[in-house]
mmCIF file of C-alpha atoms in Angstrom:
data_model
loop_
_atom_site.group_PDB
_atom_site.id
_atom_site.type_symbol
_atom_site.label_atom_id
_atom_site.label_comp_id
_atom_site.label_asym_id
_atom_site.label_seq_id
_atom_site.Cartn_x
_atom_site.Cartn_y
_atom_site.Cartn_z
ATOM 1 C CA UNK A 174 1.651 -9.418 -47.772
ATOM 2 C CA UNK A 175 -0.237 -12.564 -46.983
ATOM 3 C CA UNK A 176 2.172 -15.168 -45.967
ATOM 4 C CA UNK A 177 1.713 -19.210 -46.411
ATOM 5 C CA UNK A 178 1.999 -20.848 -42.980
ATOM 6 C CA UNK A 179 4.325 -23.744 -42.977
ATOM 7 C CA UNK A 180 4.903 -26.560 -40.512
ATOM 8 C CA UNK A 181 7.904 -28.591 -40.866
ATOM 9 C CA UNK A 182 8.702 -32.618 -40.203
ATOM 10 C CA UNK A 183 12.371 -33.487 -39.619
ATOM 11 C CA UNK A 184 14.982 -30.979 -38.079
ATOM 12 C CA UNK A 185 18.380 -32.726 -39.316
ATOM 13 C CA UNK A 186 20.911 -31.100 -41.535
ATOM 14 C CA UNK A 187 18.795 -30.393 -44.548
ATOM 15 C CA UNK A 188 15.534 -29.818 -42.455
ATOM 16 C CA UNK A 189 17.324 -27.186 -40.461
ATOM 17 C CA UNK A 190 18.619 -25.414 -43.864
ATOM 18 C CA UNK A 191 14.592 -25.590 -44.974
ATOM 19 C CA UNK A 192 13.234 -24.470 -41.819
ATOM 20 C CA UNK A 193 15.727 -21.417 -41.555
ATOM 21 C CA UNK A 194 14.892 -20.614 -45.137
ATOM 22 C CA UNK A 195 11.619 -20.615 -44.314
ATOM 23 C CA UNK A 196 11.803 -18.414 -41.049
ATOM 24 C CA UNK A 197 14.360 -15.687 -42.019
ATOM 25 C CA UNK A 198 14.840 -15.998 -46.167
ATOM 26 C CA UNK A 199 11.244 -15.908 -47.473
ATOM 27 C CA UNK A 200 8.920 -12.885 -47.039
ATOM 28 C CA UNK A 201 5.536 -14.767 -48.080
ATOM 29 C CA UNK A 202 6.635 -17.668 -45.582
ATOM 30 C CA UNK A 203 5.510 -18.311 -41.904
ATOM 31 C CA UNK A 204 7.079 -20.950 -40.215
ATOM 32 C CA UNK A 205 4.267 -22.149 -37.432
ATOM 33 C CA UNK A 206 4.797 -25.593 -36.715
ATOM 34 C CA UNK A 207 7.860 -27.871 -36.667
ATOM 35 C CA UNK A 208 8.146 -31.650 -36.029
ATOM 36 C CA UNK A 209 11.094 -33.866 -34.772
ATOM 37 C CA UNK A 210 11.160 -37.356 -32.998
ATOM 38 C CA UNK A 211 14.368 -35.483 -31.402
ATOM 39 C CA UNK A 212 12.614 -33.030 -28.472
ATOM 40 C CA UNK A 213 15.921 -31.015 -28.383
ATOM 41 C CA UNK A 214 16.270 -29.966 -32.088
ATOM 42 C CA UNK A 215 11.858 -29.229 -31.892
ATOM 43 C CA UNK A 216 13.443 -26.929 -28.899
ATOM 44 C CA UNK A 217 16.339 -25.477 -30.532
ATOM 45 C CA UNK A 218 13.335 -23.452 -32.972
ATOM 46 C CA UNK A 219 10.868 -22.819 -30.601
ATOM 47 C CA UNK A 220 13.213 -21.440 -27.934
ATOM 48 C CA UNK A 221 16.158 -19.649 -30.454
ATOM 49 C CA UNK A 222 13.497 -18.699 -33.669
ATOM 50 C CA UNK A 223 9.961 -18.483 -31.661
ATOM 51 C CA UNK A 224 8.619 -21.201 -33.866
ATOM 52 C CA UNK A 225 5.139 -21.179 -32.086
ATOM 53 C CA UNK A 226 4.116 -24.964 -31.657
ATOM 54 C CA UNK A 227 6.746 -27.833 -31.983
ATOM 55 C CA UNK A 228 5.985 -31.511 -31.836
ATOM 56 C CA UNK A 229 7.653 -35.063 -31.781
ATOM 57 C CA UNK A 230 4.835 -37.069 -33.200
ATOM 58 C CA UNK A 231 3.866 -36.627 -36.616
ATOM 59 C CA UNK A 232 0.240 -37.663 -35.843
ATOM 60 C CA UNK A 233 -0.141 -34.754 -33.271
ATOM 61 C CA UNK A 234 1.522 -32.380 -35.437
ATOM 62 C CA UNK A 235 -0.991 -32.654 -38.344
ATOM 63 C CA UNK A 236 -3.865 -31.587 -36.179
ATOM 64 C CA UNK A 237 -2.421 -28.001 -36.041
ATOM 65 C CA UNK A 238 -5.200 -25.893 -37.907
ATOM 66 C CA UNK A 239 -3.003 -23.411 -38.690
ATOM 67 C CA UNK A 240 -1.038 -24.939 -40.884
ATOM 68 C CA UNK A 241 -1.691 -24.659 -45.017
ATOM 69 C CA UNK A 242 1.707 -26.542 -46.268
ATOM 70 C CA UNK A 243 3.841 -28.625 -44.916
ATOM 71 C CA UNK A 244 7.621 -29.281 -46.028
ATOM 72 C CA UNK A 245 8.593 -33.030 -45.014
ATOM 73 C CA UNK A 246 12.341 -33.787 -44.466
ATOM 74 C CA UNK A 247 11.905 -36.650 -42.831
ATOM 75 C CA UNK A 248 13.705 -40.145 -42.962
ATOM 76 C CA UNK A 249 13.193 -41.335 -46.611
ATOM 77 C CA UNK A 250 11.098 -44.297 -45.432
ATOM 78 C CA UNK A 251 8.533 -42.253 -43.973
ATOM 79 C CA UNK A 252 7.822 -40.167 -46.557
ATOM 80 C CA UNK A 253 5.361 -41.745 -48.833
ATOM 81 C CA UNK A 254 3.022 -42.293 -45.803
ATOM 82 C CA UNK A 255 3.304 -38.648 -44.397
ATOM 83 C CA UNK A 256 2.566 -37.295 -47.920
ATOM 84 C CA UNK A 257 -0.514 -39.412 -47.836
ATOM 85 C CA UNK A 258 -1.904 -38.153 -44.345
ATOM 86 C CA UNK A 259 -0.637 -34.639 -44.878
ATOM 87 C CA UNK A 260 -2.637 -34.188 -48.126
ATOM 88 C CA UNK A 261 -5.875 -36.103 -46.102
ATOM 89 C CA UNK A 262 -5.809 -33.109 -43.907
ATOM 90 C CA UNK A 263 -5.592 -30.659 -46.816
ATOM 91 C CA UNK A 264 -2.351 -29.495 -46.601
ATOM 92 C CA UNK A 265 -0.267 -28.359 -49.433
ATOM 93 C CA UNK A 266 3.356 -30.942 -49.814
ATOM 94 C CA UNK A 267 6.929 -30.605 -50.338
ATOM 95 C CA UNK A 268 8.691 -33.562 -49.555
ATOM 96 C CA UNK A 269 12.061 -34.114 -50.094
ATOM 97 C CA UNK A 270 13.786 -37.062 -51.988
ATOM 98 C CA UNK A 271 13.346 -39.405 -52.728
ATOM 99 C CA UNK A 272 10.017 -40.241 -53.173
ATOM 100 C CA UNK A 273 9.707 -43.286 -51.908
ATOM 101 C CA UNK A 274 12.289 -46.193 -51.438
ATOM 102 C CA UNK A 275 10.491 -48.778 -53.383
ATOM 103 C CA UNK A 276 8.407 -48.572 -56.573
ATOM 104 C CA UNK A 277 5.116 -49.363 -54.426
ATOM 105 C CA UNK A 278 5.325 -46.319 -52.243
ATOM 106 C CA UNK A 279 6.009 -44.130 -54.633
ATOM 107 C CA UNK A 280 2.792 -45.318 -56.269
ATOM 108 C CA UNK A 281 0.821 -44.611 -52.557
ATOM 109 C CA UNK A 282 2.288 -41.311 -53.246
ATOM 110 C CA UNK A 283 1.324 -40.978 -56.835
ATOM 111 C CA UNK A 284 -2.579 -41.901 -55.637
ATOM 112 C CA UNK A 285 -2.329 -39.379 -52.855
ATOM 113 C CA UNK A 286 -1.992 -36.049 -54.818
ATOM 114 C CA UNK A 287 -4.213 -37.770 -57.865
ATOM 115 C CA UNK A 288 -7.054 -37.356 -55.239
ATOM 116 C CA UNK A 289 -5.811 -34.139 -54.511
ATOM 117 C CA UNK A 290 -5.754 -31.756 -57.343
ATOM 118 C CA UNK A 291 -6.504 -29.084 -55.667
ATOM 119 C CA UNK A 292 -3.311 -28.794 -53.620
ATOM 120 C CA UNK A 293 0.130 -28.563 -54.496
ATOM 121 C CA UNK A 294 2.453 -31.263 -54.427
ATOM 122 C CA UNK A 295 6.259 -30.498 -55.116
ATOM 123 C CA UNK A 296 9.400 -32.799 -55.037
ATOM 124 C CA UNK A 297 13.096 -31.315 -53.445
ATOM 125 C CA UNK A 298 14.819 -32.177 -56.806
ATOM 126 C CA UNK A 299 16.815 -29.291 -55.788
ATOM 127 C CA UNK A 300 19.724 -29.015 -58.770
ATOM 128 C CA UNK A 301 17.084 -28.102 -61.437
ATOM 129 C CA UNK A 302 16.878 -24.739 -59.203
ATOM 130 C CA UNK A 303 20.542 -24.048 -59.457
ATOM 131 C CA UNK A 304 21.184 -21.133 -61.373
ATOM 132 C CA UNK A 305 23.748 -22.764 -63.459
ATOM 133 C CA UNK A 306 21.553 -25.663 -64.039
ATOM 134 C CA UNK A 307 18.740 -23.433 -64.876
ATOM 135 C CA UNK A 308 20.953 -21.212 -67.444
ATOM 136 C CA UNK A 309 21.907 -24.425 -69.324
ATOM 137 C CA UNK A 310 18.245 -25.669 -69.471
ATOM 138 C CA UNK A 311 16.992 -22.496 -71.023
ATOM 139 C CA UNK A 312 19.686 -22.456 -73.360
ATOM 140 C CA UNK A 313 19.094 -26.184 -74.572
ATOM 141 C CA UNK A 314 15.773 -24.546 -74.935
ATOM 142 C CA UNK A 315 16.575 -21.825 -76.830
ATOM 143 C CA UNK A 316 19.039 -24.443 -79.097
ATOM 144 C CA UNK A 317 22.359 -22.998 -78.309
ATOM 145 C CA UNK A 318 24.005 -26.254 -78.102
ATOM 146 C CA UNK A 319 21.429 -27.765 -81.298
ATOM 147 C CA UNK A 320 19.995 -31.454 -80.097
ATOM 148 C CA UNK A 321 21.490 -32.307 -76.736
ATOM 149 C CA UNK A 322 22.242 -36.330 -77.245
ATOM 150 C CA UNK A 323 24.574 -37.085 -74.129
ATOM 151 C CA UNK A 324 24.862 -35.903 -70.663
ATOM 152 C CA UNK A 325 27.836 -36.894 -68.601
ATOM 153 C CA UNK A 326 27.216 -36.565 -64.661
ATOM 154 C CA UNK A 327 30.192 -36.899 -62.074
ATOM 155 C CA UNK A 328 28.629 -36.860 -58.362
ATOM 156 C CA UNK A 329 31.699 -37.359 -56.019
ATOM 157 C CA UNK A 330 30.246 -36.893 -51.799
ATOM 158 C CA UNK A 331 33.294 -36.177 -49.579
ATOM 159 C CA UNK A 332 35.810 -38.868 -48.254
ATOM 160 C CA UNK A 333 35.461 -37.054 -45.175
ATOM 161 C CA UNK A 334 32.141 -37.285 -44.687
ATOM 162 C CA UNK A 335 31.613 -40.884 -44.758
ATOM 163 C CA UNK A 336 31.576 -41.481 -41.097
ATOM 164 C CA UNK A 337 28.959 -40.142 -40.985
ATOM 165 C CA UNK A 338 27.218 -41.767 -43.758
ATOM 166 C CA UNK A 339 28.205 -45.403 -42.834
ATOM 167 C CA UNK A 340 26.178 -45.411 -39.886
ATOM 168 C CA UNK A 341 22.572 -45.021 -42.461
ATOM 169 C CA UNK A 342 24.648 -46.747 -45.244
ATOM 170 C CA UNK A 343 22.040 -50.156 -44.381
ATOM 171 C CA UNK A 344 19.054 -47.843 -44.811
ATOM 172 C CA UNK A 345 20.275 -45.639 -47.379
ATOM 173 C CA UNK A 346 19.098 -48.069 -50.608
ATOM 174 C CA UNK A 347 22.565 -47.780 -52.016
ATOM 175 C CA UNK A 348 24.724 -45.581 -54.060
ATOM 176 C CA UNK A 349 22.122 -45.126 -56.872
ATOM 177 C CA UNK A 350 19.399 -44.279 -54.799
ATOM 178 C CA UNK A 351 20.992 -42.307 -52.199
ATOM 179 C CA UNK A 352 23.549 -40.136 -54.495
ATOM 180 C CA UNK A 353 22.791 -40.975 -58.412
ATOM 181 C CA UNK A 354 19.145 -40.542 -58.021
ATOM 182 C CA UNK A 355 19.834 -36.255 -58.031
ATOM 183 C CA UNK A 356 21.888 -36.934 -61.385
ATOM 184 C CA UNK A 357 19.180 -39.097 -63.153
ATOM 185 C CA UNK A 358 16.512 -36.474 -62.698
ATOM 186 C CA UNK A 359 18.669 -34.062 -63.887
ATOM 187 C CA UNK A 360 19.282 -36.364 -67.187
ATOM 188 C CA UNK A 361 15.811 -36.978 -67.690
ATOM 189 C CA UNK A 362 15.165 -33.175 -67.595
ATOM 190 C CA UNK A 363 18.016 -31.893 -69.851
ATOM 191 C CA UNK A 364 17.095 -34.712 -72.878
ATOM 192 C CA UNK A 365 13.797 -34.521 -72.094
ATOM 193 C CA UNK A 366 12.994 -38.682 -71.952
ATOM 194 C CA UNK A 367 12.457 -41.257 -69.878
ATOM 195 C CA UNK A 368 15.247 -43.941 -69.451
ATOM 196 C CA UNK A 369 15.133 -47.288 -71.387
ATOM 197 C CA UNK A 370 17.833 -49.252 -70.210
ATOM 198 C CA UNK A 371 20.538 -49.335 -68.081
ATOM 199 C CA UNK A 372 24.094 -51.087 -67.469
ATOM 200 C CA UNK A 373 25.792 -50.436 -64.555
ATOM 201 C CA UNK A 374 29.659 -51.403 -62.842
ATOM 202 C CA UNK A 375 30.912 -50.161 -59.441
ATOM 203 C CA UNK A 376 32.806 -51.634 -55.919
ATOM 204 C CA UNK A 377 34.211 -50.941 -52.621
ATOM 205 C CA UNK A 378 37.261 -49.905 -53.490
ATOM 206 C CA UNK A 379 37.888 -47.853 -50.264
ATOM 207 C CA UNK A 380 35.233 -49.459 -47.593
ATOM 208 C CA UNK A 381 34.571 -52.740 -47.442
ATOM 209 C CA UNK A 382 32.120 -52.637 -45.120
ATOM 210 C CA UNK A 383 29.441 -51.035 -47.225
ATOM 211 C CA UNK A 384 29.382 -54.482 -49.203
ATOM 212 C CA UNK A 385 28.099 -55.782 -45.855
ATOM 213 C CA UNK A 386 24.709 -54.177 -46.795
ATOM 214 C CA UNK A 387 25.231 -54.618 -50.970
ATOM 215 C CA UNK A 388 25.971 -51.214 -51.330
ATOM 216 C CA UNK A 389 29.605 -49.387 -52.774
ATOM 217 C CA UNK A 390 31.772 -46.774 -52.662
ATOM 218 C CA UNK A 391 32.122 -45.905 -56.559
ATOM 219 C CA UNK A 392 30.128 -47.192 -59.382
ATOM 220 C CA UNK A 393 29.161 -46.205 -63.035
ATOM 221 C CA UNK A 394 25.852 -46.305 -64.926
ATOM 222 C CA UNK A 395 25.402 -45.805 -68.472
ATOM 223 C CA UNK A 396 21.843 -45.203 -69.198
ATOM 224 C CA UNK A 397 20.066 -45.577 -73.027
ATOM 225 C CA UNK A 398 17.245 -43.071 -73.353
ATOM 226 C CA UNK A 399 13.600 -43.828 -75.061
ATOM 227 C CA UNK A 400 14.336 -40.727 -77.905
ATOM 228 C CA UNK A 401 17.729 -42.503 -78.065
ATOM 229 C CA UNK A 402 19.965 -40.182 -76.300
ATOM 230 C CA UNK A 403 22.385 -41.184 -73.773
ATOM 231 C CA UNK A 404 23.586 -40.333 -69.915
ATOM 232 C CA UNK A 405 26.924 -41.708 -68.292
ATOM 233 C CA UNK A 406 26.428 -41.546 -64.515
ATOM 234 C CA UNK A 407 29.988 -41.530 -62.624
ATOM 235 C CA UNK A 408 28.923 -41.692 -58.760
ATOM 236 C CA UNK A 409 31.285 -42.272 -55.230
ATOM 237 C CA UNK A 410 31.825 -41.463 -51.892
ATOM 238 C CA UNK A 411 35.383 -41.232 -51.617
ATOM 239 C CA UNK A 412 36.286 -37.900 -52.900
ATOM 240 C CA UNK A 413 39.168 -36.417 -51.034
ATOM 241 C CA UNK A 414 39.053 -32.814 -52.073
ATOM 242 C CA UNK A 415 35.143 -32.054 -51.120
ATOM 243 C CA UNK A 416 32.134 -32.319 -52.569
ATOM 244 C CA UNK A 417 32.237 -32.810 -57.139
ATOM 245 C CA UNK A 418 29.301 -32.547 -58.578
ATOM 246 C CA UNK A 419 29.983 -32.193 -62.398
ATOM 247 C CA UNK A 420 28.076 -32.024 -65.812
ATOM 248 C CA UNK A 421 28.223 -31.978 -69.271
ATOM 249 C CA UNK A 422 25.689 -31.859 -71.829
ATOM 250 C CA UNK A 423 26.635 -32.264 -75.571
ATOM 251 C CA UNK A 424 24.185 -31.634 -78.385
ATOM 252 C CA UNK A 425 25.329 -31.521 -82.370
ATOM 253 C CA UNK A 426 26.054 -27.910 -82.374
ATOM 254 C CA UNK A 427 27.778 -27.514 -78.542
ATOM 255 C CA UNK A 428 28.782 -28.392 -75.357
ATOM 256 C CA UNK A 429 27.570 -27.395 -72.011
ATOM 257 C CA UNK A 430 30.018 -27.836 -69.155
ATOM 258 C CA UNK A 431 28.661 -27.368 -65.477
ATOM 259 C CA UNK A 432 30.877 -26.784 -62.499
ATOM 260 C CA UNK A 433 34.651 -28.309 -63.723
ATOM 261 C CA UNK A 434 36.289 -27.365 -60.357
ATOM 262 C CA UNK A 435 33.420 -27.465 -57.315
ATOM 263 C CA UNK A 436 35.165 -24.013 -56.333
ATOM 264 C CA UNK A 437 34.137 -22.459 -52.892
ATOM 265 C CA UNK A 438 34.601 -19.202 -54.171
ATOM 266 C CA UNK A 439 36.927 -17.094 -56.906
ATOM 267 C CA UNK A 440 39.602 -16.656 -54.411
ATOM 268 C CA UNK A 441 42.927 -18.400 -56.027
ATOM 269 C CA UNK A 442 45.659 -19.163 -53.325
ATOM 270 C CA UNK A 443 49.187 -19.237 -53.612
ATOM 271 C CA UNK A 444 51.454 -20.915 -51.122
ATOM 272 C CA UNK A 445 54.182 -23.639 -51.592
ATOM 273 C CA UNK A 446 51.783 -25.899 -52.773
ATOM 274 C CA UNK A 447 51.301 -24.463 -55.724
ATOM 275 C CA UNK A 448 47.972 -22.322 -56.560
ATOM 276 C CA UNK A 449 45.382 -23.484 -55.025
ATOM 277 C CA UNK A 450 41.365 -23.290 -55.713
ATOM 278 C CA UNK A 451 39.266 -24.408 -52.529
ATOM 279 C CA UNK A 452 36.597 -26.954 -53.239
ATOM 280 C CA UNK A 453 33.134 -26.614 -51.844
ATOM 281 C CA UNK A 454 32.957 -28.971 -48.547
ATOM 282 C CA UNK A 455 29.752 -30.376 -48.463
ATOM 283 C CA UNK A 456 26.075 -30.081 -50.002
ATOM 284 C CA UNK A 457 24.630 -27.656 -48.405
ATOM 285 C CA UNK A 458 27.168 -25.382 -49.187
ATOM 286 C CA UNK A 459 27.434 -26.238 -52.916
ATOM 287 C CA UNK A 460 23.645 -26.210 -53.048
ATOM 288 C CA UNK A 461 22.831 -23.389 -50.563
ATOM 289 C CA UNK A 462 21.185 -20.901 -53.361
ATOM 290 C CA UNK A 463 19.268 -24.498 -54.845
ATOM 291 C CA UNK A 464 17.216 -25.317 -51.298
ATOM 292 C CA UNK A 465 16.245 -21.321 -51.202
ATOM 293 C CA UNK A 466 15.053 -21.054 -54.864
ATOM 294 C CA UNK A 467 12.894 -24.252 -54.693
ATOM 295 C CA UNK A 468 11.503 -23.568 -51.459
ATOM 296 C CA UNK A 469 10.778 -19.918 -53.326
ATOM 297 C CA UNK A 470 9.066 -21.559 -56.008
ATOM 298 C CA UNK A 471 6.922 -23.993 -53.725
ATOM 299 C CA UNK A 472 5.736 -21.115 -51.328
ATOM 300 C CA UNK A 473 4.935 -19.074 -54.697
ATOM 301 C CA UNK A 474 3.339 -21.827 -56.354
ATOM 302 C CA UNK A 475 0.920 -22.549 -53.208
ATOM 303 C CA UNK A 476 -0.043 -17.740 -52.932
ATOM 304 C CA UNK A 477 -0.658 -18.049 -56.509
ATOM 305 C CA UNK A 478 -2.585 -21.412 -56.953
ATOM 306 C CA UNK A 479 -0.273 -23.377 -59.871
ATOM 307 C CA UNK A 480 1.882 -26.379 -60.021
ATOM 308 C CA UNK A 481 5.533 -26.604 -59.904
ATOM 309 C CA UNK A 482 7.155 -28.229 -62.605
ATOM 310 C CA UNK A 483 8.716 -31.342 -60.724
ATOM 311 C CA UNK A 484 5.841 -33.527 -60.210
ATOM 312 C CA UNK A 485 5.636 -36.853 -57.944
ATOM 313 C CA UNK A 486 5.763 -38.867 -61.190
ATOM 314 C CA UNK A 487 9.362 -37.711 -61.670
ATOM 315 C CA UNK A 488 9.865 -38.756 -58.391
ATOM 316 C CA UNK A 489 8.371 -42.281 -59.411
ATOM 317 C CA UNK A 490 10.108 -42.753 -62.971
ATOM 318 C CA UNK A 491 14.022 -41.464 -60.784
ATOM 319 C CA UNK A 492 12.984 -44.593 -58.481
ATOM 320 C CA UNK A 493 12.362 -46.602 -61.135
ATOM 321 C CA UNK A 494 15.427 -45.971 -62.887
ATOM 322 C CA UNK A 495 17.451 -46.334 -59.582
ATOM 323 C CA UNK A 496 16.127 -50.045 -58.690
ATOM 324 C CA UNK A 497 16.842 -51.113 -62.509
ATOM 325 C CA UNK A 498 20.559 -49.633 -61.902
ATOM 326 C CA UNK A 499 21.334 -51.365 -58.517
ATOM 327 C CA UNK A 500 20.003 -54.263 -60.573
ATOM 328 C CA UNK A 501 22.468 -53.427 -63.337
ATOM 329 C CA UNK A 502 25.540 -53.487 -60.960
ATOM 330 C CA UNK A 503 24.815 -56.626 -58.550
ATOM 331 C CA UNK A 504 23.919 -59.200 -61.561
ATOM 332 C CA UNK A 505 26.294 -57.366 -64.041
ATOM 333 C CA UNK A 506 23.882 -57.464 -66.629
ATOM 334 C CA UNK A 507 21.580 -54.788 -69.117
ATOM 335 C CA UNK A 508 18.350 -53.995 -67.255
ATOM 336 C CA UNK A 509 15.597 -52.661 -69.608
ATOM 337 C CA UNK A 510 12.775 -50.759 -67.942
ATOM 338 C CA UNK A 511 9.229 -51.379 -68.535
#
């Protein structure tokens, strides 16, 4: 079996689920290079997984020949540019989101695999590889539920997590772009349209200090459609039972419900508190089969020379739709989009 070689850029939580994904969970996948401005976590996978040549510069690391793809998981600032110079040298791209922090870069981004057509540029909007996700797309397709016309999305992070969130919470572009942004590409992939305006409420209700750096704990979005459908976006930080992500889709003949209780597993406990279903803890964990089946799909897609079906210019019009939200919530007003 010929296998893709793959270098990696950015060994942090998420990069470390890619790169082990890539080393021990997919047959058709070498991992050859990896790249982190921390020496010790480049290292950790060249002396633990015998990744063969690690870097800390990003530079240095794209002048491995050996490479034919490259999976960036870097800090959401740099991604934009690395896409650009990693599709210069002829590499093949998955980047994770978002695409860029600003409408601008995203548009860098857009021009870099426009010159590149030959190569194959695919965005981590991971959830749309869930296989609960996927069974309700195909059966929207197939018209189960008729005309889907509203899609309710809860996305609730972990209360005891934030810690270590607060730290990047200046950085982070705020709750719509950090959190909602996963939720709005689902939307725009269920109803099948781009969104045409937005109005959007939200606070600190918990942490104060995040309005330091205009950002909240909780907030709401509800988002009007182009083919007139509808999304309500409920989005927050503070969750104290794990991590919630939730979602409903409801078309004229059905519902689709998504994920009710975020349960770890099917294991019911009974104690004196009652009965008891744990809750998934964080995102890895609740998206653990997601990250493999889209890495799958991106390694496949490069062996067998097609393009993946999430494109950079979803990555451009989720963007788009989170600036015109943050909009929404600090002037309290109806944003259209352009």
């Amino acid at each position: 079996m010929k296998k893709v070689k793959v270098g990696i850029v950015g060994l942090g939580r998420l990069g470390m689920r890619h790169a082990n994904n890539l080393m021990f969970q997919i047959p058709n996948a070498a991992l050859v290079a990896a790249c982190s401005v921390r020496p010790e976590e480049a290292a950790f996978v060249k002396d633990n997984w015998g990744v063969p040549s690690v870097y800390t510069d990003f530079d240095q690391f794209l002048t491995n020949m050996e490479m034919e793809a490259v999976v960036i998981v870097s800090p959401s600032g740099q991604h934009c540019e690395q896409i650009g110079k990693a599709m210069a040298r002829g590499l093949h791209v998955f980047s994770e989101k978002p695409l860029g922090v600003d409408v601008p870069q995203c548009k860098q981004a857009e021009q870099a695999v426009e010159a590149h057509p030959e190569l194959v540029f695919q965005l981590g909007f991971m959830r749309r590889f869930d296989p609960s996700y996927a069974a309700a797309k195909q059966m929207i397709r197939e018209g189960k539920i008729g005309k889907p016309f509203l899609v309710k999305c809860t996305s609730l992070d972990p209360d005891s997590r934030i810690d270590s969130f607060l730290p990047f919470a200046p950085t982070s572009g705020g709750i719509f772009r950090d959190l909602t942004v996963h939720d709005i590409d689902l939307a725009r992939w269920l109803l099948e349209s781009d969104v045409k305006k937005i109005t959007a409420a939200g606070g600190c209700y918990k942490y104060q200090e995040l309005a330091d750096c205009g950002d909240v704990d909780n907030a709401v979005a509800l988002m009007e459609f182009k083919n007139g459908t509808v999304a309500l976006f409920d989005s927050g930080r503070i969750a104290p039972h794990g991590s919630h992500v939730e979602t409903e889709i409801q078309g004229t003949e059905g519902i689709l419900r998504i994920a009710v209780v975020p349960e770890k597993n099917r294991v019911l406990i009974y104690d004196h508190t009652g009965a008891v279903q744990q809750c998934t803890e964080d995102f890895l964990e609740r998206w653990r089969e997601a990250f493999l089946n889209e890495m799958i799909e991106f390694i496949n897609c490069v062996s067998e020379g097609r393009k993946p079906e999430v494109t950079v210019y979803d990555g451009t019009k989720c963007t788009e739709a989170t600036y015109a939200a943050t909009e929404a919530l600090r002037a309290g007003k109806t944003v259209e989009l352009k």
